[in-house]
């Protein structure tokens, strides 16, 4: 994989990235190369290649337009909320250096600014969101920017502590629907809420949220963004409850870890001892979740689409996820540091 200037600059604030980005090649759209591909279907839309960027790095329409130009055909607009929600202070992104693959047991990992290959990072933003009067027109602009074979997916989540979480998810879904985003994604796996407290593990609450969303917005496919499930019984329970109601599952978000600096102190600050880790160290978990979901989808005769996410940084990784049962694949860390990744994947089809 190439290692280029990341399109999100980890040395400056989220707000400055929002206002000034994207960076690197994503700021040079004339350098993008168009690779023709055989179109396929993902849920209800035509896609040139079922590959793109998941919720997180594409902060606004400027980022989405750049991603489309560089051949990322499924672009998830960064998770939004029904109310303004501030970002955590810097640092928000650090490179992490686990010894081999990361486990799902809150490993302690060295974190610093040495962004070397194979790359894994911790990201700690707290799912910031501007208010709907800012993000709705911008998301609508991003939706309009999609060319044939490209699609914006609108990611959203409810906010704990501001009332009925199920109703807040439903309201967020309605606000996203108003932008004309053709596919919705409910984020149920924000790592900032603690590894054991992730919403996606509360199956009762997930079922209530899904029903509220589907009642509020019945004419759009709904994807749920999941974390890594160590327990097969929990996956089966989830699929028994909502597998026939939802349209897709995107997995995984991150694995939680404890990033520390060279002195053993919390690298994100004393108030943030845990952070979500993405990139190379979690690819095993993404592939594992995809293959297990594909197995149960077949056994239970369900029809939902599977989006494979986690540590994708090469064309080989893309094909691994597809062979494991994914209907679409997405890359965050790999794409951020290599904006040519979608083009490289498309070139593998040209030579076949």
Short mmCIF file of C-alpha atoms in Angstrom, two decimals:
data_model
loop_
_atom_site.label_atom_id
_atom_site.label_comp_id
_atom_site.label_asym_id
_atom_site.label_seq_id
_atom_site.Cartn_x
_atom_site.Cartn_y
_atom_site.Cartn_z
CA UNK A 1 0.00 0.00 0.00
CA UNK A 2 1.07 3.55 -0.63
CA UNK A 3 1.52 5.86 2.36
CA UNK A 4 0.40 9.36 1.46
CA UNK A 5 -0.68 12.54 3.25
CA UNK A 6 -3.87 11.62 5.15
CA UNK A 7 -6.98 13.45 4.03
CA UNK A 8 -7.82 14.05 7.72
CA UNK A 9 -5.01 15.88 9.54
CA UNK A 10 -4.53 14.30 13.00
CA UNK A 11 -2.42 17.21 14.27
CA UNK A 12 -5.23 19.80 14.18
CA UNK A 13 -8.66 19.94 15.76
CA UNK A 14 -11.81 18.33 14.43
CA UNK A 15 -13.29 21.79 13.86
CA UNK A 16 -10.25 22.87 11.82
CA UNK A 17 -10.42 19.66 9.77
CA UNK A 18 -14.10 20.35 9.15
CA UNK A 19 -13.42 23.93 8.01
CA UNK A 20 -10.13 23.44 6.12
CA UNK A 21 -10.11 19.84 4.89
CA UNK A 22 -9.83 17.53 3.17
CA UNK A 23 -6.05 17.44 2.74
CA UNK A 24 -3.51 15.64 0.55
CA UNK A 25 -4.79 14.14 -2.71
CA UNK A 26 -8.40 14.73 -1.63
CA UNK A 27 -7.67 18.44 -2.14
CA UNK A 28 -6.43 17.73 -5.69
CA UNK A 29 -9.40 16.32 -7.53
CA UNK A 30 -7.78 16.76 -10.94
CA UNK A 31 -5.36 13.93 -10.04
CA UNK A 32 -8.14 11.37 -9.61
CA UNK A 33 -8.20 8.50 -12.09
CA UNK A 34 -11.49 7.04 -13.30
CA UNK A 35 -11.49 3.25 -13.57
CA UNK A 36 -14.59 1.77 -15.26
CA UNK A 37 -16.14 -1.18 -13.42
CA UNK A 38 -19.07 -3.51 -13.90
CA UNK A 39 -21.95 -2.07 -11.87
CA UNK A 40 -23.63 -4.15 -9.14
CA UNK A 41 -26.49 -3.66 -6.68
CA UNK A 42 -26.11 -2.80 -3.02
CA UNK A 43 -29.46 -2.72 -1.25
CA UNK A 44 -31.59 -0.49 -3.46
CA UNK A 45 -28.88 1.32 -5.42
CA UNK A 46 -26.50 0.69 -8.30
CA UNK A 47 -22.83 0.86 -7.27
CA UNK A 48 -19.79 0.86 -9.50
CA UNK A 49 -17.89 -1.12 -6.85
CA UNK A 50 -19.33 -2.01 -3.41
CA UNK A 51 -16.43 -0.30 -1.65
CA UNK A 52 -16.23 2.93 0.28
CA UNK A 53 -15.54 4.76 3.51
CA UNK A 54 -17.48 4.13 6.75
CA UNK A 55 -18.82 6.65 9.28
CA UNK A 56 -16.07 8.82 10.72
CA UNK A 57 -13.55 10.36 8.31
CA UNK A 58 -15.94 12.03 5.83
CA UNK A 59 -16.84 15.10 7.86
CA UNK A 60 -18.91 17.02 5.32
CA UNK A 61 -19.80 17.39 1.65
CA UNK A 62 -16.26 18.51 0.70
CA UNK A 63 -14.88 15.19 1.94
CA UNK A 64 -17.68 13.17 0.31
CA UNK A 65 -17.15 14.85 -3.07
CA UNK A 66 -13.42 14.12 -2.90
CA UNK A 67 -14.04 10.49 -1.94
CA UNK A 68 -16.43 10.07 -4.89
CA UNK A 69 -13.83 11.61 -7.23
CA UNK A 70 -11.26 9.05 -6.06
CA UNK A 71 -13.60 6.13 -6.71
CA UNK A 72 -15.01 5.40 -3.24
CA UNK A 73 -18.56 4.61 -4.35
CA UNK A 74 -20.24 4.00 -0.97
CA UNK A 75 -19.60 7.01 1.26
CA UNK A 76 -20.99 7.27 4.78
CA UNK A 77 -21.54 10.85 5.93
CA UNK A 78 -20.09 11.19 9.42
CA UNK A 79 -22.52 10.24 12.21
CA UNK A 80 -24.90 13.07 13.09
CA UNK A 81 -27.18 13.78 16.05
CA UNK A 82 -30.42 15.68 16.68
CA UNK A 83 -28.53 18.35 18.68
CA UNK A 84 -25.12 20.01 18.71
CA UNK A 85 -22.54 17.76 20.37
CA UNK A 86 -18.95 18.96 20.91
CA UNK A 87 -15.84 17.01 20.00
CA UNK A 88 -13.37 15.74 22.58
CA UNK A 89 -10.24 17.92 22.87
CA UNK A 90 -7.00 16.96 21.13
CA UNK A 91 -5.53 14.44 20.71
CA UNK A 92 -8.27 12.73 18.72
CA UNK A 93 -6.08 10.43 16.61
CA UNK A 94 -2.84 8.66 17.57
CA UNK A 95 -0.95 5.76 16.07
CA UNK A 96 -1.02 2.64 18.25
CA UNK A 97 1.45 -0.22 18.29
CA UNK A 98 -0.04 -3.47 19.61
CA UNK A 99 2.11 -6.57 19.58
CA UNK A 100 0.35 -8.42 16.77
CA UNK A 101 -3.40 -8.40 16.53
CA UNK A 102 -5.45 -6.57 19.15
CA UNK A 103 -7.63 -8.69 21.43
CA UNK A 104 -11.12 -7.72 22.55
CA UNK A 105 -10.00 -7.61 26.21
CA UNK A 106 -9.06 -3.93 26.59
CA UNK A 107 -5.37 -4.38 25.76
CA UNK A 108 -2.93 -1.71 26.87
CA UNK A 109 -1.16 -0.36 23.76
CA UNK A 110 1.58 2.17 23.13
CA UNK A 111 0.24 5.28 21.38
CA UNK A 112 2.24 8.05 19.72
CA UNK A 113 2.54 10.01 16.47
CA UNK A 114 4.66 7.45 14.56
CA UNK A 115 2.24 6.61 11.75
CA UNK A 116 4.06 3.66 10.23
CA UNK A 117 2.97 0.50 8.44
CA UNK A 118 1.11 -1.67 9.14
CA UNK A 119 -0.99 1.18 10.53
CA UNK A 120 -3.40 1.03 13.45
CA UNK A 121 -4.78 4.12 15.18
CA UNK A 122 -6.88 5.06 18.14
CA UNK A 123 -9.58 7.60 17.48
CA UNK A 124 -11.36 9.46 20.25
CA UNK A 125 -13.82 12.09 19.09
CA UNK A 126 -16.96 11.40 21.12
CA UNK A 127 -19.14 11.39 17.98
CA UNK A 128 -19.31 15.17 17.57
CA UNK A 129 -22.15 16.66 15.57
CA UNK A 130 -23.16 20.08 14.42
CA UNK A 131 -26.81 20.97 14.85
CA UNK A 132 -29.29 19.83 12.16
CA UNK A 133 -29.55 23.33 10.68
CA UNK A 134 -25.84 22.96 9.74
CA UNK A 135 -25.56 19.29 8.77
CA UNK A 136 -28.89 18.81 6.98
CA UNK A 137 -28.20 21.18 4.05
CA UNK A 138 -24.61 19.94 3.87
CA UNK A 139 -25.67 16.28 3.79
CA UNK A 140 -28.24 17.13 1.11
CA UNK A 141 -25.43 18.73 -0.92
CA UNK A 142 -23.34 15.57 -0.51
CA UNK A 143 -26.26 13.37 -1.61
CA UNK A 144 -26.66 15.43 -4.80
CA UNK A 145 -22.95 15.04 -5.57
CA UNK A 146 -23.26 11.28 -6.13
CA UNK A 147 -22.80 10.29 -9.76
CA UNK A 148 -24.31 7.13 -11.23
CA UNK A 149 -23.08 4.13 -9.30
CA UNK A 150 -22.33 6.15 -6.18
CA UNK A 151 -24.27 6.56 -2.95
CA UNK A 152 -24.24 8.57 0.28
CA UNK A 153 -25.26 6.65 3.39
CA UNK A 154 -26.53 8.86 6.21
CA UNK A 155 -25.19 7.76 9.62
CA UNK A 156 -26.90 8.92 12.82
CA UNK A 157 -27.25 8.12 16.48
CA UNK A 158 -29.36 9.06 19.47
CA UNK A 159 -27.84 10.85 22.44
CA UNK A 160 -27.88 9.35 25.92
CA UNK A 161 -29.33 11.57 28.62
CA UNK A 162 -31.58 13.85 26.57
CA UNK A 163 -34.77 11.85 27.02
CA UNK A 164 -36.08 8.74 25.30
CA UNK A 165 -33.10 7.29 23.37
CA UNK A 166 -35.37 5.30 21.04
CA UNK A 167 -37.31 8.41 20.06
CA UNK A 168 -34.10 10.39 19.59
CA UNK A 169 -32.82 7.73 17.17
CA UNK A 170 -36.12 7.92 15.30
CA UNK A 171 -35.97 11.71 15.12
CA UNK A 172 -32.38 11.55 13.85
CA UNK A 173 -33.50 9.06 11.18
CA UNK A 174 -36.26 11.42 10.04
CA UNK A 175 -33.84 14.34 9.85
CA UNK A 176 -31.43 12.25 7.75
CA UNK A 177 -34.32 11.10 5.53
CA UNK A 178 -35.11 14.77 4.81
CA UNK A 179 -31.69 15.13 3.12
CA UNK A 180 -32.75 12.46 0.56
CA UNK A 181 -29.96 10.09 1.63
CA UNK A 182 -30.97 6.81 -0.04
CA UNK A 183 -29.70 4.55 2.79
CA UNK A 184 -29.69 5.10 6.57
CA UNK A 185 -27.20 3.74 9.10
CA UNK A 186 -27.90 3.70 12.85
CA UNK A 187 -24.65 3.81 14.82
CA UNK A 188 -25.07 1.47 17.82
CA UNK A 189 -21.39 0.97 18.58
CA UNK A 190 -19.72 4.22 19.64
CA UNK A 191 -16.57 3.07 21.51
CA UNK A 192 -16.61 6.18 23.73
CA UNK A 193 -19.40 4.70 25.83
CA UNK A 194 -17.17 1.95 27.26
CA UNK A 195 -16.38 -1.45 25.79
CA UNK A 196 -18.95 -3.34 27.86
CA UNK A 197 -21.71 -0.73 27.60
CA UNK A 198 -22.08 -0.52 23.84
CA UNK A 199 -25.68 -0.08 22.79
CA UNK A 200 -25.50 -2.89 20.23
CA UNK A 201 -25.03 -5.42 23.08
CA UNK A 202 -28.37 -4.43 24.67
CA UNK A 203 -30.59 -6.54 22.40
CA UNK A 204 -33.87 -5.39 24.00
CA UNK A 205 -32.97 -1.76 23.42
CA UNK A 206 -31.74 -2.43 19.88
CA UNK A 207 -35.09 -4.01 19.03
CA UNK A 208 -36.98 -1.00 20.41
CA UNK A 209 -34.72 1.43 18.53
CA UNK A 210 -35.09 -0.47 15.25
CA UNK A 211 -38.88 -0.52 15.56
CA UNK A 212 -39.00 3.22 16.33
CA UNK A 213 -36.77 4.00 13.35
CA UNK A 214 -38.72 1.78 10.96
CA UNK A 215 -41.99 3.36 12.12
CA UNK A 216 -40.57 6.86 11.59
CA UNK A 217 -38.86 6.11 8.26
CA UNK A 218 -40.32 3.16 6.40
CA UNK A 219 -39.12 3.95 2.87
CA UNK A 220 -35.33 3.73 3.33
CA UNK A 221 -33.08 0.71 3.88
CA UNK A 222 -31.65 0.64 7.42
CA UNK A 223 -28.16 -0.58 8.29
CA UNK A 224 -27.05 -1.12 11.89
CA UNK A 225 -23.39 -0.36 12.76
CA UNK A 226 -22.14 -3.03 15.16
CA UNK A 227 -19.10 -3.71 17.31
CA UNK A 228 -17.35 -7.08 17.65
CA UNK A 229 -19.51 -9.75 19.30
CA UNK A 230 -17.38 -12.34 21.11
CA UNK A 231 -20.51 -14.36 21.94
CA UNK A 232 -22.31 -16.23 19.15
CA UNK A 233 -25.47 -16.48 21.25
CA UNK A 234 -25.66 -12.68 21.31
CA UNK A 235 -25.44 -12.56 17.50
CA UNK A 236 -28.18 -15.17 17.18
CA UNK A 237 -30.37 -13.25 19.65
CA UNK A 238 -29.86 -10.03 17.68
CA UNK A 239 -30.73 -11.73 14.40
CA UNK A 240 -33.79 -13.41 15.91
CA UNK A 241 -35.09 -10.01 17.05
CA UNK A 242 -34.23 -7.70 14.16
CA UNK A 243 -32.67 -9.80 11.37
CA UNK A 244 -35.85 -9.73 9.29
CA UNK A 245 -36.57 -6.04 9.96
CA UNK A 246 -33.25 -4.38 9.18
CA UNK A 247 -31.67 -4.29 5.72
CA UNK A 248 -27.98 -4.46 6.55
CA UNK A 249 -25.34 -4.87 9.26
CA UNK A 250 -22.02 -2.99 9.14
CA UNK A 251 -19.24 -4.43 11.26
CA UNK A 252 -16.99 -3.76 12.97
CA UNK A 253 -16.66 -0.26 14.38
CA UNK A 254 -13.51 -0.56 16.54
CA UNK A 255 -12.04 -2.66 19.32
CA UNK A 256 -11.58 -0.78 22.59
CA UNK A 257 -8.13 -0.56 24.17
CA UNK A 258 -6.15 1.47 26.71
CA UNK A 259 -3.70 3.69 24.78
CA UNK A 260 -0.70 4.81 26.87
CA UNK A 261 2.32 7.01 26.15
CA UNK A 262 5.97 5.97 26.56
CA UNK A 263 5.70 6.64 30.32
CA UNK A 264 2.60 4.50 30.75
CA UNK A 265 0.21 7.44 31.17
CA UNK A 266 -3.15 7.56 29.36
CA UNK A 267 -2.20 8.91 25.92
CA UNK A 268 -5.61 10.53 25.35
CA UNK A 269 -5.63 12.17 28.80
CA UNK A 270 -6.67 11.12 32.31
CA UNK A 271 -10.37 11.48 31.43
CA UNK A 272 -10.07 9.16 28.43
CA UNK A 273 -8.27 6.02 29.50
CA UNK A 274 -9.97 3.97 26.79
CA UNK A 275 -10.20 4.58 23.06
CA UNK A 276 -11.45 2.76 20.01
CA UNK A 277 -8.73 1.20 17.84
CA UNK A 278 -9.07 0.73 14.10
CA UNK A 279 -6.74 -0.27 11.30
CA UNK A 280 -4.52 -3.29 10.73
CA UNK A 281 -4.73 -4.72 14.28
CA UNK A 282 -8.50 -5.30 14.13
CA UNK A 283 -8.84 -6.84 10.65
CA UNK A 284 -9.10 -10.33 12.18
CA UNK A 285 -12.18 -9.18 14.12
CA UNK A 286 -13.85 -7.62 11.10
CA UNK A 287 -13.32 -10.76 9.02
CA UNK A 288 -14.51 -12.96 11.88
CA UNK A 289 -17.74 -11.00 12.34
CA UNK A 290 -18.46 -11.03 8.60
CA UNK A 291 -17.99 -14.79 8.29
CA UNK A 292 -20.14 -15.51 11.35
CA UNK A 293 -22.92 -13.17 10.19
CA UNK A 294 -22.82 -14.77 6.74
CA UNK A 295 -23.11 -18.23 8.31
CA UNK A 296 -26.12 -17.31 10.44
CA UNK A 297 -27.73 -15.37 7.61
CA UNK A 298 -27.74 -18.53 5.55
CA UNK A 299 -28.79 -20.84 8.39
CA UNK A 300 -31.65 -18.52 9.42
CA UNK A 301 -32.69 -17.76 5.83
CA UNK A 302 -32.33 -13.99 6.27
CA UNK A 303 -31.70 -11.44 3.53
CA UNK A 304 -29.77 -8.55 5.14
CA UNK A 305 -26.64 -7.17 3.47
CA UNK A 306 -23.29 -7.38 5.27
CA UNK A 307 -20.80 -4.49 5.17
CA UNK A 308 -17.30 -5.59 6.15
CA UNK A 309 -15.14 -3.02 7.93
CA UNK A 310 -11.87 -3.21 9.83
CA UNK A 311 -8.25 -2.92 8.77
CA UNK A 312 -8.81 -2.84 5.01
CA UNK A 313 -5.73 -1.24 3.47
CA UNK A 314 -5.13 -3.21 0.25
CA UNK A 315 -6.97 -4.82 -2.65
CA UNK A 316 -6.14 -8.20 -1.11
CA UNK A 317 -8.02 -7.22 2.06
CA UNK A 318 -11.04 -6.15 0.00
CA UNK A 319 -11.21 -9.54 -1.70
CA UNK A 320 -10.76 -11.34 1.66
CA UNK A 321 -13.86 -9.61 3.04
CA UNK A 322 -15.92 -10.38 -0.06
CA UNK A 323 -14.88 -14.06 0.09
CA UNK A 324 -15.86 -14.14 3.78
CA UNK A 325 -19.43 -13.13 2.88
CA UNK A 326 -19.47 -9.32 2.78
CA UNK A 327 -21.75 -7.67 0.20
CA UNK A 328 -19.79 -4.41 0.53
CA UNK A 329 -16.48 -3.40 2.10
CA UNK A 330 -15.34 -0.13 3.67
CA UNK A 331 -12.03 1.32 4.82
CA UNK A 332 -11.41 4.22 7.19
CA UNK A 333 -7.78 4.17 8.37
CA UNK A 334 -6.49 2.56 5.16
CA UNK A 335 -8.33 5.08 2.99
CA UNK A 336 -7.29 8.08 5.10
CA UNK A 337 -3.60 7.36 4.57
CA UNK A 338 -4.02 6.06 1.02
CA UNK A 339 -6.65 8.01 -0.93
CA UNK A 340 -5.80 5.88 -4.00
CA UNK A 341 -7.07 2.69 -2.35
CA UNK A 342 -10.36 2.47 -4.27
CA UNK A 343 -8.55 3.05 -7.57
CA UNK A 344 -6.05 0.29 -6.67
CA UNK A 345 -8.88 -2.14 -5.93
CA UNK A 346 -10.66 -1.29 -9.19
CA UNK A 347 -7.45 -1.92 -11.12
CA UNK A 348 -7.45 -5.55 -9.89
CA UNK A 349 -10.73 -6.08 -11.74
CA UNK A 350 -9.32 -4.55 -14.92
CA UNK A 351 -6.54 -7.12 -15.04
CA UNK A 352 -8.84 -10.10 -14.39
#
